[in-house]
Amino acid sequence: MRLLIRNVRLLDARGERGPGDVYVVEGRISFTPAPVDEVVEGEGRYLVPGFLDLHAHLREPGQEAKEDLASGLLAAAKGGYTDVVSMPNTLPPVDAPEAVAALRERGRALGLARLHVAAALTLGQEGKRITEAALLKAAGAVLLTDDGRTNEDAGVLALGLVQAGAWGLPVAVHAEDASLRGNGVMNQGALSEELGLPGNPPEAESARIARDLEVLRYALRQAKGRPRLHVQHLSTRRGVELLREAKRAGLPVTAEATPHHLTLTEERLRSLDPLYKVAPPLRTEEDREALLEGLLDGTVDAVATDHAPHTQAEKEMDLLRAPFGIPSLEVAFPLLYTELYVKRGLPLARLVELFTDGPRRVLGLPPLHLEEGAEASLALIDPAPKRVEPSRFASKARYSPWAGWVLEGWPVLTLVEGRVVHRVV
Amino acid sequence: MRHLLDFQGWSRKEVEDLFETARLMQEVLARPVKKVPALQGFTVATVFFEPSTRTRISFELAARRMSADVVSFSAASSSLEKGESYKDTLLTLEAMGVDAYVIRADAAGVPHQATRWVRGAVINGGDGRRAHPTQALLDAFTLLEALGSLEGRKIAIVGDILHSRVARSNAELLPLLGAEVWCAGPPTLLPERLPNVRLTPDLEEALKEADAVMALRLQKERMAAGLLPSLPEYVALYQITEERLRKAKPHAVLLHPGPMNRDVEVEGTLADSERSLVNRQVQNGVAVRMAVLYHLLVGRKA
């Protein structure tokens, strides 16, 4: 299908241009007038490259009551994402090349947002024996991680980095020291003590990041290729500082921050509602500000959702037993567009970069800009305000900490290589 | 007052009104026929997701003394892990016409969650480490009986502060009544900070010039968890003895929420002495809980 998006503002990591007319012909962007099948009005809207989420839990195989590829990838498309990396902590974990290939095949068949598969770093995510990085890469894996588990054994992580590095795969880590985290369900500090809830101290994260950076140094010395370490869902001020120092020292390390750590703090737990139970936990305002600084100065490379859906009944358990996680694929962009750009003045091009080129760099993908001949994987963003209504989510998780918030910047049209995967216009 | 979850948002006046009612209830309990029709037609459910005998009996007696119907539900926390849902349990009771729920759970926040699901009044019967408001009310009531007023009084709470909902609720309530609260315990069992409270690992400092001392129950599993080096060390440093109580004011009284590990938290002879208000606390518990039920059920209808 040939499409004309008329009079639209063009926005990518390099900045804003336009307004102008954009043609989508044979899955590519063109600025040359051509006959079209359909015209979409772009006035007052932004056209941006499609978003890439580095960190989504799509729960297939094994936990389809929480989410499956169909619901999860549709939720992604509704959120302006054209590409999603699924985490391997499924049942069973994705630790074999066949599992990677099967998932990719299912993702392709659905024809929604594109599925990229992260495979486990260790067999069964048990942290003991590393997986077959070369074969996983050949089967299409884009990243190795034991996300959800905390890689307690430094020697195994070092081996994994050396092995994955040889095949050009980044290794992503859930940076928390399990022994310091204990059974914490919220940030440890004055508030957790006042509320009488077991706390997870910020040092559980920073102590582990410090160790992982040293392991990376060691792996770099051992390696033939170039190991790359990616730190997931950064949540603490000290964690940001450690990453900043490491990057200054030239270490091949990247980091992501989530929409919830960027917009919510531990204060939400005053409601004693497991809706806000997430790992790592929501931290303090000071930590949140440090994350925002990290976004601005490049310490944080990407916004990643850590979309973690659960059933309503599971989330209605008590704070000790309810599972960790917040679903956010459908609201991530409007949320940060509103809270960081509209309210805080974060440069819009930087915000878009954090959803596009930033995460692409983590995976070693080339940047995607709005230029003649570029792949037409795009999102059309409408600044008109709209209320967050979880009951209308495509995700099976129809609850949200942002329910009722009025947000601007909703994706109204999402194209993958010129194919419409979501539209409300 | 619609629910009793903790003391957030409570005024001193509300506590004093409640104690006024509790005094009337004490008179009822002193009669040969200890029963009034105040809650006839109301149904009170004790919903205990964590086992407890004393608190449950105290609440059930309180409800029955006022002629309420009482039903009780209990589930071990292990059955919750098997997927039994709090919400379904409560909705089932709601469908059967329950008016007030006394909820106990090992996780903080369960009574707060319950208020989102049921229309009846919710009373926190102890949730995790968070709060045990009726225990704090009966403690304060007992202290008032013994000391007359709590204005400017120094109360020392001793033991495992970190894991204690009794300490947390008292730390909210006693300052509201004018008392100065000190919490003393082993450094590994003290929180970093609690609002309105002085925290110290030094028992002597906490006991000095105190008007009352409240010893907390020590959970023996804290030792297995490595939070305490040994029981003898705890006894050596934190047991309340007659000797140590001399640091406090001459009239100082002793409280303990029970059940007591005799000769661990408190020296046995002291526990039996006339300075000990432990049995008085239990007795007052029924009157205070009657007052709470009365205020929540009759108070809200009026």
XYZ file of C-alpha atoms in Angstrom, chain A residues 91-298:
208
model
C 8.479 -21.253 31.256
C 10.735 -22.900 30.228
C 13.381 -20.209 29.789
C 14.547 -19.481 26.244
C 18.022 -20.995 26.441
C 18.234 -23.089 23.244
C 18.588 -22.131 19.558
C 15.398 -24.056 18.650
C 13.392 -22.006 21.122
C 14.749 -18.769 19.664
C 13.902 -19.864 16.114
C 10.396 -20.983 17.084
C 9.624 -17.692 18.797
C 10.901 -15.638 15.878
C 8.763 -17.676 13.511
C 5.641 -17.067 15.624
C 6.431 -13.402 15.887
C 6.821 -13.072 12.136
C 3.538 -14.878 11.493
C 1.631 -12.438 13.688
C 2.639 -9.472 11.552
C 2.497 -6.940 14.387
C 5.534 -5.237 15.930
C 8.704 -7.165 15.063
C 9.883 -9.635 17.681
C 13.566 -9.802 18.616
C 14.512 -12.584 20.950
C 16.800 -12.299 23.940
C 18.115 -15.678 25.044
C 19.301 -16.800 28.457
C 22.950 -16.262 29.360
C 23.023 -19.502 31.341
C 21.192 -22.795 30.955
C 17.790 -22.594 32.593
C 18.842 -19.126 33.800
C 20.362 -20.988 36.698
C 23.590 -19.004 36.651
C 25.793 -22.081 36.418
C 26.620 -23.030 32.809
C 26.703 -20.621 29.889
C 24.470 -21.125 26.854
C 25.564 -21.650 23.222
C 26.092 -18.040 22.199
C 27.229 -18.879 18.656
C 24.229 -21.096 17.914
C 21.815 -18.746 19.651
C 23.130 -15.908 17.519
C 22.767 -18.042 14.387
C 19.155 -18.786 15.373
C 18.524 -15.049 15.591
C 19.041 -14.107 19.238
C 19.991 -10.433 19.635
C 20.990 -10.329 23.296
C 21.873 -12.679 26.138
C 20.552 -12.168 29.637
C 19.383 -13.947 32.758
C 17.011 -11.058 33.426
C 14.891 -11.644 36.489
C 17.800 -13.562 37.985
C 20.806 -11.790 39.386
C 23.971 -13.581 38.122
C 25.478 -14.240 41.532
C 28.533 -16.051 40.164
C 31.052 -13.536 38.805
C 33.083 -16.263 37.079
C 30.086 -17.432 35.069
C 29.262 -13.869 34.047
C 32.868 -13.371 32.899
C 32.709 -16.526 30.776
C 29.394 -15.421 29.333
C 30.775 -11.996 28.416
C 33.818 -13.520 26.705
C 31.715 -16.057 24.815
C 28.933 -13.643 23.792
C 31.464 -10.961 22.910
C 33.103 -13.250 20.382
C 29.814 -13.406 18.463
C 28.892 -9.784 18.846
C 26.084 -10.323 21.336
C 25.627 -7.866 24.199
C 25.055 -9.289 27.669
C 22.364 -7.599 29.732
C 22.326 -7.836 33.512
C 19.680 -7.457 36.194
C 22.068 -5.705 38.553
C 21.009 -6.592 42.065
C 22.943 -8.392 44.755
C 20.550 -11.090 45.946
C 21.969 -11.232 49.454
C 21.534 -7.488 49.985
C 18.160 -7.402 48.262
C 16.887 -10.146 50.566
C 13.123 -10.383 50.483
C 12.705 -6.643 49.965
C 9.503 -5.528 48.300
C 10.166 -1.778 48.185
C 13.059 0.665 48.417
C 14.795 0.312 51.753
C 14.929 3.503 53.782
C 12.942 5.625 56.176
C 9.680 4.968 54.339
C 10.004 1.174 54.205
C 10.727 1.241 57.906
C 7.788 3.478 58.656
C 5.509 1.217 56.605
C 7.044 -1.904 58.067
C 7.781 -3.439 54.690
C 10.930 -5.453 53.964
C 13.291 -3.176 52.045
C 15.618 -3.604 49.091
C 18.526 -1.180 49.624
C 19.884 0.980 46.786
C 23.288 -0.527 47.544
C 22.000 -3.898 46.305
C 22.073 -2.311 42.846
C 25.234 -0.234 43.056
C 27.295 -2.972 44.708
C 26.368 -5.301 41.872
C 27.023 -2.718 39.139
C 30.458 -2.042 40.636
C 31.231 -5.758 40.588
C 29.891 -6.247 37.061
C 32.047 -3.405 35.753
C 35.113 -5.101 37.192
C 34.009 -8.387 35.633
C 33.679 -6.559 32.322
C 37.238 -5.236 32.653
C 38.416 -8.763 33.272
C 36.437 -10.132 30.297
C 37.842 -7.423 28.047
C 41.328 -8.582 28.951
C 40.461 -12.223 28.213
C 38.370 -11.693 25.131
C 39.196 -11.965 21.467
C 36.084 -10.059 20.385
C 34.640 -7.127 22.256
C 32.320 -7.975 25.124
C 29.555 -5.466 25.758
C 27.690 -5.102 29.026
C 24.218 -3.631 29.217
C 22.808 -2.657 32.601
C 19.051 -3.071 32.781
C 16.525 -0.882 34.580
C 18.883 1.456 36.388
C 17.152 2.770 39.506
C 19.625 4.491 41.843
C 21.651 7.685 41.960
C 24.779 5.735 42.801
C 24.142 3.341 39.916
C 24.007 6.285 37.502
C 27.281 7.650 38.921
C 29.034 4.308 38.461
C 27.839 4.060 34.860
C 28.954 7.615 34.159
C 32.456 6.912 35.480
C 32.668 3.664 33.511
C 31.653 5.336 30.286
C 34.213 8.102 30.858
C 36.813 5.394 31.298
C 35.821 4.050 27.900
C 34.271 0.759 28.996
C 31.840 -0.791 26.470
C 28.834 -0.451 28.723
C 25.286 0.788 28.109
C 22.272 1.291 30.352
C 18.525 1.635 30.261
C 15.915 3.282 32.488
C 12.232 2.433 32.698
C 9.157 4.666 32.427
C 8.169 3.812 36.008
C 11.520 4.674 37.576
C 11.449 7.931 35.603
C 7.963 8.994 36.709
C 7.163 7.359 40.065
C 8.836 7.188 43.486
C 8.588 5.009 46.575
C 5.990 7.441 47.973
C 3.408 5.534 45.909
C 3.852 2.582 48.249
C 2.105 4.582 50.962
C -1.066 3.217 49.400
C 0.226 -0.276 50.290
C -0.937 -1.314 46.822
C 1.011 -4.148 45.135
C 0.378 -2.332 41.848
C 3.568 -0.432 42.673
C 5.625 -3.503 43.508
C 8.388 -3.761 40.955
C 12.011 -4.970 40.800
C 14.191 -3.027 41.193
C 11.837 -1.034 43.419
C 10.634 2.515 42.910
C 13.243 4.677 44.625
C 13.402 8.206 46.019
C 12.925 11.545 44.288
C 16.695 12.040 44.486
C 17.257 8.806 42.554
C 14.649 9.807 39.996
C 16.367 13.147 39.441
C 19.689 11.347 38.973
C 18.099 9.147 36.304
C 16.805 12.239 34.511
C 20.309 13.735 34.561
C 21.574 10.445 33.171
C 19.085 10.721 30.309
C 20.318 14.202 29.498
C 24.055 13.590 29.637
C 24.005 10.277 27.792
